[in-house]
Coordinates of C-alpha atoms in Angstrom, one line a residue:
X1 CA -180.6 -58.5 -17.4
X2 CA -183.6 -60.7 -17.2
X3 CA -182.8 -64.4 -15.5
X4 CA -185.5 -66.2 -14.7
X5 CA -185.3 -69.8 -13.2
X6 CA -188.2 -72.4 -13.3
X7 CA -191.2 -72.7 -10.9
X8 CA -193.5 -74.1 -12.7
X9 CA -212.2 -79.1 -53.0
X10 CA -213.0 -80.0 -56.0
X11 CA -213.0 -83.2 -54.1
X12 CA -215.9 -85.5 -53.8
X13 CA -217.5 -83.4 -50.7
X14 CA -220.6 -84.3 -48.8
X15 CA -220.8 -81.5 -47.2
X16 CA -221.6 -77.9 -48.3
X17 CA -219.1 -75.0 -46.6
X18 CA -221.4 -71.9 -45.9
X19 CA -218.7 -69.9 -47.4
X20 CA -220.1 -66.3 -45.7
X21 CA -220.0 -68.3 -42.3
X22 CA -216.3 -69.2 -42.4
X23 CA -215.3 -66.2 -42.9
X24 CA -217.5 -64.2 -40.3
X25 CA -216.0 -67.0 -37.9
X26 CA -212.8 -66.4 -39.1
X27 CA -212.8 -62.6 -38.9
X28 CA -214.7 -62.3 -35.4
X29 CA -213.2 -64.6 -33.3
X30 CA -210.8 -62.6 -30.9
X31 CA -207.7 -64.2 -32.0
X32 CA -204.1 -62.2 -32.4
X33 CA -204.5 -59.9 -36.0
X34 CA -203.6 -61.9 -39.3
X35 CA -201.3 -60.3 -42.2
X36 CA -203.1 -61.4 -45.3
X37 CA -206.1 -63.6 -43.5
X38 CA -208.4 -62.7 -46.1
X39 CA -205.8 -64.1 -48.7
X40 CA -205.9 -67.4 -46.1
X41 CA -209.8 -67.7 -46.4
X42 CA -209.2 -67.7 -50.2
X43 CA -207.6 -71.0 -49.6
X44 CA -209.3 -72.4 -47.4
X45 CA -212.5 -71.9 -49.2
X46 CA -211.2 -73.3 -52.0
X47 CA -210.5 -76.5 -50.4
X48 CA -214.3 -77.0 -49.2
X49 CA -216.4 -76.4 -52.3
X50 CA -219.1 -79.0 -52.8
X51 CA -219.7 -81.3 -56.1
X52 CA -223.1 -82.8 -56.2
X53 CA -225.6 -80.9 -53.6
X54 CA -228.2 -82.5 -52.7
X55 CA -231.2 -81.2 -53.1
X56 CA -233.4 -82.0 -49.9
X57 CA -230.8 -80.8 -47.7
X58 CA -228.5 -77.9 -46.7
X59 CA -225.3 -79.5 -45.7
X60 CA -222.7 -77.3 -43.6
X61 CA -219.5 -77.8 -42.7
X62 CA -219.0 -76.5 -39.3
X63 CA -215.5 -75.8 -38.4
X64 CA -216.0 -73.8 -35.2
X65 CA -213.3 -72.6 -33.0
X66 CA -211.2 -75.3 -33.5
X67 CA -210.6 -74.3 -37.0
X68 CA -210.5 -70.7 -36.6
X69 CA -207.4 -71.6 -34.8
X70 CA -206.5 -74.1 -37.2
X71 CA -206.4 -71.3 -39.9
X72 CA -204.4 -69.2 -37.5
X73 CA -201.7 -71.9 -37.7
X74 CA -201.4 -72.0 -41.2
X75 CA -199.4 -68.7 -40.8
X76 CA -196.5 -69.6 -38.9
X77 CA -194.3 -67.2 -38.2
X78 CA -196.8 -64.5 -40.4
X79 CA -199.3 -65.0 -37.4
X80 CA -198.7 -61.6 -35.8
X81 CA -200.5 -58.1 -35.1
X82 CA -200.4 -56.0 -38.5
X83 CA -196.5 -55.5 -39.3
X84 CA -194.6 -54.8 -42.5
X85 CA -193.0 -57.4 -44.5
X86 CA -189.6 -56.2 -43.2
X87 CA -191.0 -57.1 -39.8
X88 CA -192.0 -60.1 -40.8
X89 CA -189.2 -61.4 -41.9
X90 CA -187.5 -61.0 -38.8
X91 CA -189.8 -63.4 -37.0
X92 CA -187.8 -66.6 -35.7
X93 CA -188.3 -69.1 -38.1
X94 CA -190.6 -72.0 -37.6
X95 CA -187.9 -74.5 -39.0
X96 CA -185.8 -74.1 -35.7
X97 CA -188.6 -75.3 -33.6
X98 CA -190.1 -78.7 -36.1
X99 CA -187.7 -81.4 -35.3
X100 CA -188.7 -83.9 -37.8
X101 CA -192.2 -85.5 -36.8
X102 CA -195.0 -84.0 -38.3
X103 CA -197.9 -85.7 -35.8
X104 CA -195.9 -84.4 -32.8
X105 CA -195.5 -80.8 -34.7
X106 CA -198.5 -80.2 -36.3
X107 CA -201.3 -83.2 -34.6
X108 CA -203.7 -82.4 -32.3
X109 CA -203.6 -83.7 -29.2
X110 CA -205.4 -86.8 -30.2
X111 CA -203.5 -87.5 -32.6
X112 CA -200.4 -87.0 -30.8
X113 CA -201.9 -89.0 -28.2
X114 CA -202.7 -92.1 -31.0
X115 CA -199.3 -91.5 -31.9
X116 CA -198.0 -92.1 -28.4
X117 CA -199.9 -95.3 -28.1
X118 CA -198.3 -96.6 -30.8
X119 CA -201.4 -96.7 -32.9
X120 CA -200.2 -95.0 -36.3
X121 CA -198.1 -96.5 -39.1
X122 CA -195.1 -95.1 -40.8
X123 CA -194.8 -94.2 -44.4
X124 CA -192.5 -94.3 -47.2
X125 CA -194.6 -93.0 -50.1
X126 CA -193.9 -89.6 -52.3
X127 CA -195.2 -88.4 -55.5
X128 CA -193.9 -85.4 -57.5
X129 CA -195.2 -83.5 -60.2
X130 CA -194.5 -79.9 -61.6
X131 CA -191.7 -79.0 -59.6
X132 CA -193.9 -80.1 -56.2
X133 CA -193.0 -83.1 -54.5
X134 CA -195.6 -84.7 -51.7
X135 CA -194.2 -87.1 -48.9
X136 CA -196.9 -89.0 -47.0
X137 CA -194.8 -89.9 -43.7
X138 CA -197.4 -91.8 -40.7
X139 CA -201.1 -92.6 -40.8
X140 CA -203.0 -93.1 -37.8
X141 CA -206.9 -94.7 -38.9
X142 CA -209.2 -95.1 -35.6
X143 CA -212.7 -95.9 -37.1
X144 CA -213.4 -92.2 -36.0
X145 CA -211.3 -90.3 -38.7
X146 CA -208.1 -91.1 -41.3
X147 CA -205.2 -88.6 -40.5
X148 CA -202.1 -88.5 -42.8
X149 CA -199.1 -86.0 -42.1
X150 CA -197.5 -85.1 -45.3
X151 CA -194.3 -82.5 -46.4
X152 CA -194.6 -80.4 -49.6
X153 CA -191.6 -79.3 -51.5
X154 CA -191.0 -77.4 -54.0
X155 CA -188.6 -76.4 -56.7
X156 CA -189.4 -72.9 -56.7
X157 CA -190.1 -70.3 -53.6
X158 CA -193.9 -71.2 -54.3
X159 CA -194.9 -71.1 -50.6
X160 CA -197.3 -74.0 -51.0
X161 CA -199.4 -74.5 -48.0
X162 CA -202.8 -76.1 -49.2
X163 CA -204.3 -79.7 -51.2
X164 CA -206.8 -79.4 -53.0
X165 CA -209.0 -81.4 -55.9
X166 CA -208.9 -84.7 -53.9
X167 CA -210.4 -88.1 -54.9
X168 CA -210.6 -91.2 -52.1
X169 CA -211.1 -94.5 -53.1
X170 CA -211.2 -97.8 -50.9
X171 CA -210.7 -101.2 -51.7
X172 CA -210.9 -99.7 -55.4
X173 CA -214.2 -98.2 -55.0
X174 CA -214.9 -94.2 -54.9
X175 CA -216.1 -92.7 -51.5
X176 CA -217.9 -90.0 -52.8
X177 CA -218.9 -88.7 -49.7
X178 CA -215.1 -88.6 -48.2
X179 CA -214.3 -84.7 -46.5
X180 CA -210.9 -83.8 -46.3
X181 CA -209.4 -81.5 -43.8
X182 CA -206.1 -80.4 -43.8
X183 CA -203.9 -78.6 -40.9
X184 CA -201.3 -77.0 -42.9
X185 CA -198.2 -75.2 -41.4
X186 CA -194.8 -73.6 -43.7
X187 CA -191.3 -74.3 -42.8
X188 CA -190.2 -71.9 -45.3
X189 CA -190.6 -70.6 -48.8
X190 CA -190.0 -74.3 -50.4
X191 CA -191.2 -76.2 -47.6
X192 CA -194.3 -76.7 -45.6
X193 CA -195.5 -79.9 -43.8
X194 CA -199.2 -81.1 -42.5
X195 CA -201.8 -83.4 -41.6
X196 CA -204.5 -84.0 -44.1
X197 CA -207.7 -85.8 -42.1
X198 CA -210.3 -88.0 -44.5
X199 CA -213.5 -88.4 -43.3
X200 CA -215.0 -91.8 -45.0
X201 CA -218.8 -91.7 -46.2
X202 CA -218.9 -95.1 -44.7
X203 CA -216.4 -95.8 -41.7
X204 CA -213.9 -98.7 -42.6
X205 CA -214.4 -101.3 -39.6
X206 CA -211.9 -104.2 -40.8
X207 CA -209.0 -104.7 -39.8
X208 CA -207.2 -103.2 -43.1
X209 CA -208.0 -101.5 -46.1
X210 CA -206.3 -100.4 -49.2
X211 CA -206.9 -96.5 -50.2
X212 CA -205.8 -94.7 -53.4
X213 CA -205.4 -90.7 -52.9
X214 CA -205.1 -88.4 -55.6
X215 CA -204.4 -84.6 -55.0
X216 CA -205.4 -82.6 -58.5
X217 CA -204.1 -78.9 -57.1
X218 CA -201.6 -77.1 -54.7
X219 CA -201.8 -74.0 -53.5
X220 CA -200.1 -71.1 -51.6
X221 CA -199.9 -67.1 -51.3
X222 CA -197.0 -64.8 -50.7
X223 CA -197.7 -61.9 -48.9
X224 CA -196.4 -59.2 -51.8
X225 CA -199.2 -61.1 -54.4
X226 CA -202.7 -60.6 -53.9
X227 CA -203.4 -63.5 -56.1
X228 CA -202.8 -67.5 -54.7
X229 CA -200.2 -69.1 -56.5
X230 CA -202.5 -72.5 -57.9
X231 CA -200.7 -75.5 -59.4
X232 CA -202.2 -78.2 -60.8
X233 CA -201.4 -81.9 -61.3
X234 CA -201.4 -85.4 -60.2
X235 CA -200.0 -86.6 -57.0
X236 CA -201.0 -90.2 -56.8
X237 CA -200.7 -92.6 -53.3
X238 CA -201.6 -96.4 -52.4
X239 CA -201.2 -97.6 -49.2
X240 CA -202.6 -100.0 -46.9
X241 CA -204.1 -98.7 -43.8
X242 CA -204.8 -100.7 -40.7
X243 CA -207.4 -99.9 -38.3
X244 CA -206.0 -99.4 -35.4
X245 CA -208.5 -99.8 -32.9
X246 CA -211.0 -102.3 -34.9
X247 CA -212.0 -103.2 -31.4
X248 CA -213.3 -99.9 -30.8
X249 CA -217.2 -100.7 -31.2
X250 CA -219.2 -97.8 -32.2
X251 CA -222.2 -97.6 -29.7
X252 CA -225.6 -96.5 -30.8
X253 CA -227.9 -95.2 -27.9
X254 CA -231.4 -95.5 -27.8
X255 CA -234.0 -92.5 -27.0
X256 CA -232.9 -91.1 -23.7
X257 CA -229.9 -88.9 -24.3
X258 CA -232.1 -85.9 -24.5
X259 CA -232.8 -82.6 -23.2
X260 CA -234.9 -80.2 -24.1
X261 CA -235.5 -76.2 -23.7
X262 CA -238.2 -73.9 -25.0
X263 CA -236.9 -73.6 -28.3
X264 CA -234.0 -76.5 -28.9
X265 CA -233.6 -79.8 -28.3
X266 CA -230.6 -81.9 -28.2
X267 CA -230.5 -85.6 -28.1
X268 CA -227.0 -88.2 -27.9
X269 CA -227.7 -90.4 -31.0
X270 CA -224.0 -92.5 -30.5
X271 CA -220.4 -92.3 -29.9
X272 CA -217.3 -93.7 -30.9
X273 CA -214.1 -93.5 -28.0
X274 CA -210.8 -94.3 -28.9
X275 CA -206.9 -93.7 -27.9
X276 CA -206.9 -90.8 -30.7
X277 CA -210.8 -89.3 -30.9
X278 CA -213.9 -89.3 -29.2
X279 CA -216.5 -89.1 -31.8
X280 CA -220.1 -88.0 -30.6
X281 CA -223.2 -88.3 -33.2
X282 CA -226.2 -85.7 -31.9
X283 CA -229.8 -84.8 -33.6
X284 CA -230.4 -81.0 -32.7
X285 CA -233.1 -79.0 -33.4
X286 CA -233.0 -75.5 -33.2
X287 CA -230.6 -72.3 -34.2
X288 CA -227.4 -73.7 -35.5
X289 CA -225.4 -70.6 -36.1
X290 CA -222.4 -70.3 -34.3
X291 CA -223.1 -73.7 -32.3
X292 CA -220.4 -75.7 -30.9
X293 CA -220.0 -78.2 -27.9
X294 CA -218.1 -78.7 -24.6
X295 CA -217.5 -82.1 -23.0
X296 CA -216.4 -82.6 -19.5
X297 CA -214.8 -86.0 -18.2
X298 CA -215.9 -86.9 -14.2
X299 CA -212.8 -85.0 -13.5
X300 CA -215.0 -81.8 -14.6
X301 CA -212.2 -81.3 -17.2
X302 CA -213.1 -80.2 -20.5
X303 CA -211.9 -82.3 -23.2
X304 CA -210.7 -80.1 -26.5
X305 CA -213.0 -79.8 -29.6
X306 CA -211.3 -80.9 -32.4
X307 CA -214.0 -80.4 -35.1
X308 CA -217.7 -81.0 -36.2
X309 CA -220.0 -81.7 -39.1
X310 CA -223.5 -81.1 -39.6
X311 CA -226.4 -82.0 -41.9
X312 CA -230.0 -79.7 -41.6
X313 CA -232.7 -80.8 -43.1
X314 CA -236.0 -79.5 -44.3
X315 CA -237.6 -79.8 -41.1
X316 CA -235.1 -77.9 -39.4
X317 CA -233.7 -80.7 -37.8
X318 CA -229.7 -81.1 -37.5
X319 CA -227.9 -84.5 -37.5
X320 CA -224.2 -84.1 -36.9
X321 CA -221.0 -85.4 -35.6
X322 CA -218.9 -83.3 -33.1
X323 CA -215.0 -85.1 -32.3
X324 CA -213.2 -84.4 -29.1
X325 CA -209.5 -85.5 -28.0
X326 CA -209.7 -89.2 -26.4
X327 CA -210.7 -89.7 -23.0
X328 CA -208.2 -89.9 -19.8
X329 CA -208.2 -93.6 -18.5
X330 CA -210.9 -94.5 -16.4
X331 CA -213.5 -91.9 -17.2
X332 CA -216.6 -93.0 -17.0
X333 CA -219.0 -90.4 -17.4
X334 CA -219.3 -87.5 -19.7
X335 CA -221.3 -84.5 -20.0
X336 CA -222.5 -82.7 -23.6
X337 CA -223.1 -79.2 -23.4
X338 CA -224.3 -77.2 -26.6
X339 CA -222.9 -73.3 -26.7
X340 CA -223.1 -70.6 -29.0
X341 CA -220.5 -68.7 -29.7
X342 CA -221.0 -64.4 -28.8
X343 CA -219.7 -63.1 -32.2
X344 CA -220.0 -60.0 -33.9
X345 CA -219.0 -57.4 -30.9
X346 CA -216.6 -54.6 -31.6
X347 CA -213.0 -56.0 -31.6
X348 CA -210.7 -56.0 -29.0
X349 CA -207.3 -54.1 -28.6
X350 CA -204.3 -56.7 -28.0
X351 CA -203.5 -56.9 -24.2
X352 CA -199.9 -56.6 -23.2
X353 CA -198.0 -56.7 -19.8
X354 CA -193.9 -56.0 -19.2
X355 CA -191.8 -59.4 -18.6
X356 CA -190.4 -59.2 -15.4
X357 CA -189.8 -61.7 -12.8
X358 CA -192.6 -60.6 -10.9
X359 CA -194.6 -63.6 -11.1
X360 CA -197.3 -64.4 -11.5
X361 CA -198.1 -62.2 -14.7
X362 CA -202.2 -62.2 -15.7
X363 CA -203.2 -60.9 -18.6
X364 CA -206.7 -60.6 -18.7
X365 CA -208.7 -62.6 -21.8
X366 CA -211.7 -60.5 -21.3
X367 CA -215.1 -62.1 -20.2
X368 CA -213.7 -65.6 -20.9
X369 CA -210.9 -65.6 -18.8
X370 CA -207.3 -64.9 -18.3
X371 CA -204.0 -66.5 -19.2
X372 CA -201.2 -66.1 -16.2
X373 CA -198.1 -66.9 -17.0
X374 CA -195.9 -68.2 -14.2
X375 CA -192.2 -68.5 -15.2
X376 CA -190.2 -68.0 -18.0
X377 CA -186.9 -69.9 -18.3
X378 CA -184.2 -68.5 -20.8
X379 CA -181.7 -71.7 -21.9
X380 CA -178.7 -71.6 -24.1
X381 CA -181.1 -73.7 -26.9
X382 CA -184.2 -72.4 -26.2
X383 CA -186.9 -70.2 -24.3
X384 CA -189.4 -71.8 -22.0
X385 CA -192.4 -70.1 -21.2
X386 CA -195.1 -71.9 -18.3
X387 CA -198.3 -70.7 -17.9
X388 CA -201.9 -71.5 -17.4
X389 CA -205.5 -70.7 -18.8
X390 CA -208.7 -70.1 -16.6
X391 CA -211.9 -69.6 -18.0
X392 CA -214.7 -70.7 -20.1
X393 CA -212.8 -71.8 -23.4
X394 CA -209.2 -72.6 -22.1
X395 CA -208.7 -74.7 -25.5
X396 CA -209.3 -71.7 -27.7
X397 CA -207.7 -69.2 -25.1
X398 CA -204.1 -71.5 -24.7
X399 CA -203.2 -70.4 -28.0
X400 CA -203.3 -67.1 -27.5
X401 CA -200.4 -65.7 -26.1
X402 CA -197.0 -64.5 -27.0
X403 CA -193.7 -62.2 -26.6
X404 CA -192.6 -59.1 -28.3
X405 CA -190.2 -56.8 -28.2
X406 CA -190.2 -54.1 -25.4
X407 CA -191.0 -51.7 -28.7
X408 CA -193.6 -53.9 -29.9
X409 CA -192.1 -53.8 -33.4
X410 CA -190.8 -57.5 -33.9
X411 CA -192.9 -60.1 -32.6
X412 CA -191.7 -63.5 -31.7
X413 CA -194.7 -65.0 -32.6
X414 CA -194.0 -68.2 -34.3
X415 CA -195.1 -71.8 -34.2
X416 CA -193.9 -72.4 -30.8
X417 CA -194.7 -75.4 -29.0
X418 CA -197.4 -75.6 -27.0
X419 CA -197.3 -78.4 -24.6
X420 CA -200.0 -79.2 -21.7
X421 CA -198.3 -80.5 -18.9
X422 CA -201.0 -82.1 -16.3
X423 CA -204.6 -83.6 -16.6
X424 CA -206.4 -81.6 -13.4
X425 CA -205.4 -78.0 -14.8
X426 CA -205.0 -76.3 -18.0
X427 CA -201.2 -75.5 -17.9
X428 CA -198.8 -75.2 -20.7
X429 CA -195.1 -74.9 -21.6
X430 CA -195.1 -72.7 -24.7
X431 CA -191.3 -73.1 -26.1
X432 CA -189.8 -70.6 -28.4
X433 CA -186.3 -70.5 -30.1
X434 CA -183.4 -69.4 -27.3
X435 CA -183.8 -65.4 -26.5
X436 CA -181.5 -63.2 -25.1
X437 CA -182.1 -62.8 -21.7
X438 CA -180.5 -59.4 -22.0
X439 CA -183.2 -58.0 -24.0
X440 CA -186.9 -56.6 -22.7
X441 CA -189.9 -58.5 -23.4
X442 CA -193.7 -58.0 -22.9
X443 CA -196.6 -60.7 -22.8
X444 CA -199.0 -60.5 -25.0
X445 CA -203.0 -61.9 -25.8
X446 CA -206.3 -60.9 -26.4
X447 CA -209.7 -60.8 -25.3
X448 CA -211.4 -64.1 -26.8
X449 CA -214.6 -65.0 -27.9
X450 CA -217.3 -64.7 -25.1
X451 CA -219.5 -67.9 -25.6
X452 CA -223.2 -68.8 -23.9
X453 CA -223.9 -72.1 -22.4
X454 CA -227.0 -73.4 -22.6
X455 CA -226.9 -75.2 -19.9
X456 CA -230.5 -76.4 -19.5
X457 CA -229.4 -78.8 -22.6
X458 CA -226.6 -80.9 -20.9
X459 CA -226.7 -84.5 -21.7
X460 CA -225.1 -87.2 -19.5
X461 CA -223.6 -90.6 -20.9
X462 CA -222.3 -93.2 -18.9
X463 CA -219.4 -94.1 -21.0
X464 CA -218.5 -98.5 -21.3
X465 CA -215.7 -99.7 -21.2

């Protein structure tokens, strides 16, 4: 007996996907095996083709980690090392673990965060159309990026994850250039709920606006049909969104904000800091392929990457918006560091280590870092599991860990939550469904992504209050 006790699209898009690069991120990025991820990329390239290129630019839409693990959501309980469907099926389910409120389930955290601060809106609005109904439930609207949660239903055992085919208007008028993102995860068969993010071609700064949403397509995949199951029809929404946090001035920085290296440069064009987002705008010129960003408070914390956009022009030069979770109070300087991210070595094997009360367990994350978990509390309703991340990329290695079976056949490897708990560390509560105690378990991650700092391109901003 093990008893532990606690120690602590054909939407209007802007930008153009690079289709091969998705995937490549997708496949090499040293996250747990997915059943059927090519079947995901499928969908989620289908949700990012362009309308109206233009034709003095290639536009990308860079997703980088953050999306990798985005996508690795969108499985649920089917996010697991290669098992058979029978397996599968035994996985807890995901609907014993949502308790209602999509931001809080499925948000990131500065969204959750907005949510907290009493910055988003609640909904009442639902459109249904070929057996698929669509509920639109809060709305949170910083001036940095509009986030909807939503809850698809359908009639039939269609496993609908995905939106697709969307048109934005405001005050009436088409935003051609609006992106949508979506963050999909499934309850069951019938059900799956989200949060659909628009990026508006020109940021609403009133205090209000009215937008009209259409979504033209659903879409899903089972994992015994090769082909996506695709529906299309009209789902039609109008609402009236506040801005939140109108007060929130965007600030545009004059030359300065630059550093340079041999062959990049990277320069702060403005930023945007909020309760829900921290929105940085860069110019970089150099290799863009696999780049990304860190930020680090005056704490030295690193604040999480929630996405980024890029436009490259003819002249090589980049132009691009990278997000980050908000700020902690009080910070007043941050630091911008550009990284690329070490793909294409040979992949991993899974790394495991017997549960025992023994603690603490590490599981080494290979040259990133490790995950050591600390405790793990069994309780008549659920399964509490604390543990912390060291290393370069905690925010892509906290996802990655899990329990199995002592036989390594069924693995409980659903959509836990995955709480941090603390600003000065990166430790996490990871709750499951209740477990029997009685049973054997082993820990389970992976050797991540390496990544390369380049260092010798850190910017620093004085932050205003």
């Amino acid at each position: 007996m093990i008893s532990f006790k606690r120690r602590k699209a054909k939407m209007s898009e802007a930008f153009h996907t690079d289709e091969l690069e998705l995937k490549r991120k997708f496949n090499e990025t040293k996250l747990p095996q997915i059943q059927l991820k090519a079947r995901v990329l499928d969908e989620l390239e289908a949700g990012s083709r362009h309308m109206a290129p233009r034709p003095a630019r290639s536009r990308k839409l860079l997703t980088a980690v953050c999306s990798v693990m985005a996508a690795v959501a969108v499985l649920g309980a089917l996010s697991a090392f290669p098992a058979s469907a029978d397996q599968l099926r035994k996985i807890p389910v995901v609907g014993k673990i949502f308790e209602g409120n999509i931001f809080s389930f499925a948000g990131d955290s500065g969204i959750v965060s907005g949510q907290q601060s009493g910055l988003s809106s609640g909904l009442n609005e639902e459109a249904s159309d070929k057996g698929v109904t669509i509920k639109l439930q809060d709305v949170i609207y910083d001036g940095a990026r509009l986030s909807i949660s939503y809850e698809m239903n359908s009639e039939k055992p269609d496993h609908l994850l995905f939106l697709g085919d969307v048109d934005v208007k405001i005050n009436g008028i088409p935003n051609l250039g609006a992106t949508l993102g979506t963050k999909p995860h499934r309850i069951n068969e019938r059900r799956s709920v989200g949060i659909m993010t628009l990026d508006l071609e020109e940021p609403e700064r009133a205090g209000s606006f009215d937008l009209e949403l259409t979504i033209g397509e659903v879409t899903g995949f089972k994992e015994e049909d090769p082909v996506p199951k695709r529906i299309l029809g009209q789902w039609s929404f109008k609402l009236t969104v506040a801005n939140s946090t109108a007060e929130s001035a965007y600030k545009t920085l004059a030359d300065g904000h630059t550093a340079k290296s041999e062959d990049r440069q990277f320069q702060l064009t403005g930023y945007l800091a909020t309760p829900a987002t921290t929105q940085l705008d860069f110019r970089y010129a150099g290799d863009t392929k696999w780049l990304s960003f860190q930020l680090k408070d005056d704490r030295d914390m690193l604040i999480e990457t929630l996405d980024s956009r890029f436009t490259t022009g003819k002249d090589g030069v980049t132009n691009g918006t990278v997000r980050f979770a908000p700020l902690a109070g009080g910070t007043k300087t941050i630091k911008v560091t550009p990284y690329m991210l070490s793909v294409g070595k040979k992949e991993s094997e899974k790394v495991t280590a017997k549960l025992t009360d023994a603690f603490p367990i590490v599981l080494s994350q290979g040259e990133v870092g490790e995950a050591i978990v600390k405790n793990v509390e069994f309780l008549h309703d659920k399964t509490l599991i604390y543990y912390e991340v060291k290393g370069k990329v905690p925010y892509m290695q906290y996802a990655s860990l899990w329990l199995e079976t002592e036989d390594g056949q069924i693995l409980i490897s659903d959509n836990g939550k995955r709480t941090r708990i603390g600003g000065t560390s990166y430790d996490y509560i990871l709750e499951y469904p209740a477990l029997d105690p009685q049973e054997s378990y082993v820990l389970g991650t992976m050797p991540q992504t390496d990544i390369k700092l380049l260092d010798e391109l850190t910017v620093t901003l004085d932050v205003e209050e």
